[in-house]
C-alpha cells in the first residue's frame, strides 16, 4: 500500500529540492489522491499534499498553501489520523512566519511546540526545527541553539543530510545574530552538503534570513550552483522579506 503514488511523489520532491519547477508533476500527481486514499496510505497522501503546499509557498502563493494544509488537516482530523496533525500545525506555523502573522506564531509556540530540550523525541524533529525558527523570529538566538543542539548527534550518526542542512543553516543564522564568527563554518557545512546533492530549495527556503550571510561568505564551491542558489534565495526574499526578521 505504501507504494501507491510513492515513485511519483519521491521524484517530484527530489526535483523540487533541486530547484526545478514541479508544476506539471504536481498536476499529474493530484488526480491520483483518490487512488492513494483508497488503495494507499495516509503517509503518502501527507507527503503529496505537503509537497503541494511547499511548492505553492515557494511560488509566493502563501494563502493557497495555507488552504491546502488546512484542508488536509480537516480531512485527517475527521478520519482519526491524529499522528499527522502536529506536523501539519508546524507547517502552518511556517506559513505564518513567512506572512508575518505573529499572533498565530506565538500561539503555536505556547501551545504546540515541543519546548523540551532535555527529552528529545526524534520523531518531532520537524517541530524542533520550526520551534528554532520561531525563537529566531523572537530575537532569541541562544534559545534556538539550545533547541537545535540535541538533534546534532542523531543527524550525524544517521546520515540525515537534509535535516543536517536545515540544522546548520538555522545554527548559522543564530550564531550570526549572536556575533559569533562560527556561523561561517556552519553555513559552509550546509552549502557543501547541499551542493553535493544539487539541492537548491533546501537552502533557499530561508530567503531573507540567510541572504545577508550568503552575501558575506567566501565559499569556494561550484559557481554555477551558487548562482542558481542565489537567484532562488533572492526570489524567496522578495516574496517573504520579513521571514525570521
Short mmCIF file of C-alpha atoms in Angstrom, two decimals:
data_model
loop_
_atom_site.label_atom_id
_atom_site.label_comp_id
_atom_site.label_asym_id
_atom_site.label_seq_id
_atom_site.Cartn_x
_atom_site.Cartn_y
_atom_site.Cartn_z
CA UNK A 1 0.00 0.00 0.00
CA UNK A 2 2.87 2.37 0.70
CA UNK A 3 3.91 2.04 -2.93
CA UNK A 4 0.74 3.67 -4.30
CA UNK A 5 1.89 7.10 -5.52
CA UNK A 6 5.30 6.73 -3.88
CA UNK A 7 7.53 6.88 -7.02
CA UNK A 8 5.78 9.96 -8.46
CA UNK A 9 5.85 11.71 -5.09
CA UNK A 10 9.50 10.89 -4.44
CA UNK A 11 10.66 12.04 -7.88
CA UNK A 12 8.65 15.28 -7.58
CA UNK A 13 10.16 16.02 -4.17
CA UNK A 14 13.68 15.35 -5.47
CA UNK A 15 13.11 17.73 -8.38
CA UNK A 16 11.64 20.31 -6.00
CA UNK A 17 14.66 20.23 -3.66
CA UNK A 18 16.89 20.73 -6.70
CA UNK A 19 15.08 23.94 -7.62
CA UNK A 20 13.09 22.65 -10.58
CA UNK A 21 9.56 23.72 -11.47
CA UNK A 22 7.35 20.77 -10.50
CA UNK A 23 4.01 22.29 -11.51
CA UNK A 24 3.41 19.71 -14.24
CA UNK A 25 4.37 16.85 -11.93
CA UNK A 26 2.00 18.07 -9.22
CA UNK A 27 -0.83 18.45 -11.75
CA UNK A 28 -0.28 14.80 -12.69
CA UNK A 29 0.03 13.66 -9.05
CA UNK A 30 -3.01 15.40 -7.57
CA UNK A 31 -5.61 13.41 -9.58
CA UNK A 32 -4.11 10.28 -8.00
CA UNK A 33 -5.07 11.37 -4.48
CA UNK A 34 -8.33 9.40 -4.69
CA UNK A 35 -6.36 6.25 -5.60
CA UNK A 36 -3.86 6.94 -2.79
CA UNK A 37 -6.68 7.43 -0.28
CA UNK A 38 -8.42 4.25 -1.43
CA UNK A 39 -5.55 1.85 -2.06
CA UNK A 40 -2.53 3.52 -0.44
CA UNK A 41 -1.65 5.01 2.94
CA UNK A 42 -2.15 8.38 4.66
CA UNK A 43 1.66 8.70 4.83
CA UNK A 44 1.89 9.10 1.05
CA UNK A 45 -1.16 11.36 1.00
CA UNK A 46 0.52 13.55 3.62
CA UNK A 47 3.77 13.60 1.60
CA UNK A 48 1.99 14.50 -1.65
CA UNK A 49 -0.24 17.24 -0.24
CA UNK A 50 2.58 18.59 1.91
CA UNK A 51 4.75 18.84 -1.21
CA UNK A 52 1.95 20.70 -3.00
CA UNK A 53 1.81 23.21 -0.12
CA UNK A 54 5.59 23.63 -0.16
CA UNK A 55 5.59 24.26 -3.91
CA UNK A 56 2.79 26.81 -3.52
CA UNK A 57 4.73 28.56 -0.77
CA UNK A 58 7.91 28.58 -2.87
CA UNK A 59 5.95 30.23 -5.69
CA UNK A 60 4.82 33.02 -3.37
CA UNK A 61 1.25 31.71 -3.01
CA UNK A 62 1.12 31.60 0.79
CA UNK A 63 -2.67 31.72 1.07
CA UNK A 64 -3.04 28.80 -1.34
CA UNK A 65 -0.53 26.85 0.75
CA UNK A 66 -2.49 27.61 3.91
CA UNK A 67 -5.78 26.44 2.35
CA UNK A 68 -4.10 23.25 1.13
CA UNK A 69 -2.78 22.44 4.60
CA UNK A 70 -6.00 23.37 6.39
CA UNK A 71 -7.98 21.11 4.05
CA UNK A 72 -5.62 18.21 4.71
CA UNK A 73 -5.73 18.85 8.45
CA UNK A 74 -9.52 18.79 8.47
CA UNK A 75 -9.62 15.53 6.49
CA UNK A 76 -7.11 13.82 8.79
CA UNK A 77 -8.84 15.10 11.93
CA UNK A 78 -12.19 13.76 10.72
CA UNK A 79 -10.71 10.37 9.80
CA UNK A 80 -8.82 9.99 13.08
CA UNK A 81 -5.31 10.32 11.60
CA UNK A 82 -4.17 12.36 14.59
CA UNK A 83 -0.46 11.46 14.35
CA UNK A 84 -0.06 13.81 11.37
CA UNK A 85 -1.68 16.84 12.99
CA UNK A 86 1.34 18.16 14.95
CA UNK A 87 3.49 18.31 11.81
CA UNK A 88 0.68 19.94 9.81
CA UNK A 89 0.35 22.54 12.58
CA UNK A 90 4.12 23.13 12.38
CA UNK A 91 3.83 23.57 8.61
CA UNK A 92 1.05 26.11 9.15
CA UNK A 93 3.31 27.92 11.61
CA UNK A 94 5.99 28.17 8.93
CA UNK A 95 3.42 29.77 6.62
CA UNK A 96 2.58 32.24 9.39
CA UNK A 97 6.27 33.04 9.87
CA UNK A 98 6.52 33.99 6.22
CA UNK A 99 3.36 36.09 6.17
CA UNK A 100 4.10 37.84 9.47
CA UNK A 101 1.13 36.54 11.47
CA UNK A 102 2.89 36.91 14.82
CA UNK A 103 -0.22 36.12 16.88
CA UNK A 104 -0.63 32.72 15.21
CA UNK A 105 3.11 32.03 15.54
CA UNK A 106 3.10 32.89 19.24
CA UNK A 107 0.03 30.73 19.77
CA UNK A 108 1.72 27.71 18.15
CA UNK A 109 4.86 28.25 20.22
CA UNK A 110 2.94 28.47 23.50
CA UNK A 111 0.54 25.61 22.89
CA UNK A 112 2.12 23.15 20.44
CA UNK A 113 5.92 23.50 20.23
CA UNK A 114 7.84 20.62 21.88
CA UNK A 115 9.91 23.00 24.09
CA UNK A 116 11.73 20.25 25.99
CA UNK A 117 15.45 20.08 25.01
CA UNK A 118 16.19 17.56 27.77
CA UNK A 119 13.82 14.87 26.49
CA UNK A 120 14.41 14.77 22.74
CA UNK A 121 11.94 12.91 20.52
CA UNK A 122 13.46 12.39 17.08
CA UNK A 123 10.03 11.86 15.50
CA UNK A 124 9.33 15.52 16.31
CA UNK A 125 12.41 16.87 14.51
CA UNK A 126 10.32 18.90 12.03
CA UNK A 127 8.65 20.55 15.01
CA UNK A 128 12.00 21.23 16.72
CA UNK A 129 13.30 22.94 13.59
CA UNK A 130 10.11 25.00 13.43
CA UNK A 131 10.49 25.90 17.10
CA UNK A 132 14.03 27.16 16.41
CA UNK A 133 12.67 29.33 13.59
CA UNK A 134 10.14 30.90 15.95
CA UNK A 135 12.85 31.57 18.51
CA UNK A 136 14.97 33.28 15.86
CA UNK A 137 11.98 35.40 14.85
CA UNK A 138 11.51 36.27 18.55
CA UNK A 139 15.10 37.52 18.76
CA UNK A 140 16.30 34.59 20.87
CA UNK A 141 19.26 33.03 19.02
CA UNK A 142 20.53 31.37 22.22
CA UNK A 143 17.19 29.60 22.71
CA UNK A 144 17.29 28.48 19.07
CA UNK A 145 20.74 26.93 19.58
CA UNK A 146 19.50 25.14 22.70
CA UNK A 147 16.60 23.72 20.71
CA UNK A 148 18.83 22.56 17.86
CA UNK A 149 21.76 21.09 19.77
CA UNK A 150 20.08 17.80 20.89
CA UNK A 151 19.47 16.92 17.22
CA UNK A 152 23.15 17.06 16.25
CA UNK A 153 24.20 13.54 17.24
CA UNK A 154 21.17 11.88 15.62
CA UNK A 155 21.62 13.77 12.36
CA UNK A 156 25.34 12.97 12.16
CA UNK A 157 25.10 9.32 13.21
CA UNK A 158 22.17 8.53 10.95
CA UNK A 159 23.34 10.50 7.91
CA UNK A 160 20.25 12.70 7.75
CA UNK A 161 21.64 15.03 5.08
CA UNK A 162 18.60 17.24 4.51
CA UNK A 163 17.94 17.60 8.24
CA UNK A 164 21.63 18.44 8.66
CA UNK A 165 21.46 21.21 6.05
CA UNK A 166 18.46 22.76 7.79
CA UNK A 167 20.09 22.49 11.21
CA UNK A 168 23.35 24.06 10.01
CA UNK A 169 21.57 26.96 8.31
CA UNK A 170 19.45 27.72 11.37
CA UNK A 171 22.54 27.45 13.59
CA UNK A 172 24.44 29.77 11.24
CA UNK A 173 21.68 32.37 11.43
CA UNK A 174 21.59 32.10 15.24
CA UNK A 175 25.38 32.44 15.54
CA UNK A 176 25.47 35.32 13.05
CA UNK A 177 22.90 37.20 15.10
CA UNK A 178 24.92 36.45 18.23
CA UNK A 179 28.00 37.95 16.52
CA UNK A 180 29.80 34.62 16.69
CA UNK A 181 32.09 34.03 13.70
CA UNK A 182 31.42 30.29 13.95
CA UNK A 183 28.44 30.98 11.68
CA UNK A 184 30.78 30.77 8.69
CA UNK A 185 31.71 27.13 9.28
CA UNK A 186 28.09 26.20 9.87
CA UNK A 187 27.00 27.79 6.62
CA UNK A 188 29.92 26.28 4.70
CA UNK A 189 28.90 22.86 6.01
CA UNK A 190 25.32 23.41 4.82
CA UNK A 191 26.43 24.65 1.39
CA UNK A 192 28.91 21.79 0.88
CA UNK A 193 26.22 19.20 1.63
CA UNK A 194 23.58 20.96 -0.49
CA UNK A 195 25.92 21.37 -3.46
CA UNK A 196 26.95 17.70 -3.31
CA UNK A 197 23.33 16.64 -3.85
CA UNK A 198 22.46 19.63 -6.08
CA UNK A 199 19.86 20.83 -3.58
CA UNK A 200 18.67 24.42 -4.02
CA UNK A 201 15.44 24.87 -2.09
CA UNK A 202 16.82 23.15 0.99
CA UNK A 203 18.82 26.38 1.41
CA UNK A 204 16.80 28.98 -0.49
CA UNK A 205 13.72 28.32 1.63
CA UNK A 206 15.37 30.57 4.25
CA UNK A 207 15.31 33.51 1.84
CA UNK A 208 15.73 36.87 3.55
CA UNK A 209 17.07 35.26 6.73
CA UNK A 210 20.07 33.61 5.07
CA UNK A 211 20.69 36.15 2.27
CA UNK A 212 22.96 38.51 4.26
CA UNK A 213 25.07 35.55 5.39
CA UNK A 214 25.48 34.26 1.85
CA UNK A 215 26.47 37.71 0.62
CA UNK A 216 29.24 37.92 3.23
CA UNK A 217 30.55 34.37 2.89
CA UNK A 218 33.53 33.49 0.70
CA UNK A 219 32.63 29.97 -0.45
CA UNK A 220 34.87 28.07 -2.87
CA UNK A 221 32.32 25.65 -4.30
CA UNK A 222 30.61 25.49 -7.69
CA UNK A 223 30.00 28.98 -9.09
CA UNK A 224 27.20 27.70 -11.34
CA UNK A 225 25.33 26.08 -8.45
CA UNK A 226 25.92 29.14 -6.25
CA UNK A 227 24.40 31.42 -8.90
CA UNK A 228 21.30 29.25 -9.17
CA UNK A 229 21.05 29.21 -5.39
CA UNK A 230 21.41 32.98 -5.02
CA UNK A 231 18.76 33.59 -7.69
CA UNK A 232 16.27 31.48 -5.75
CA UNK A 233 17.28 32.91 -2.36
CA UNK A 234 16.65 36.44 -3.67
CA UNK A 235 13.31 35.35 -5.13
CA UNK A 236 12.21 33.95 -1.75
CA UNK A 237 13.45 37.13 -0.05
CA UNK A 238 11.28 39.14 -2.43
CA UNK A 239 8.22 37.00 -1.66
CA UNK A 240 8.76 37.00 2.10
CA UNK A 241 11.04 39.92 3.02
CA UNK A 242 10.43 39.69 6.75
CA UNK A 243 10.85 35.95 7.21
CA UNK A 244 12.59 35.27 10.57
CA UNK A 245 13.23 39.02 10.93
#
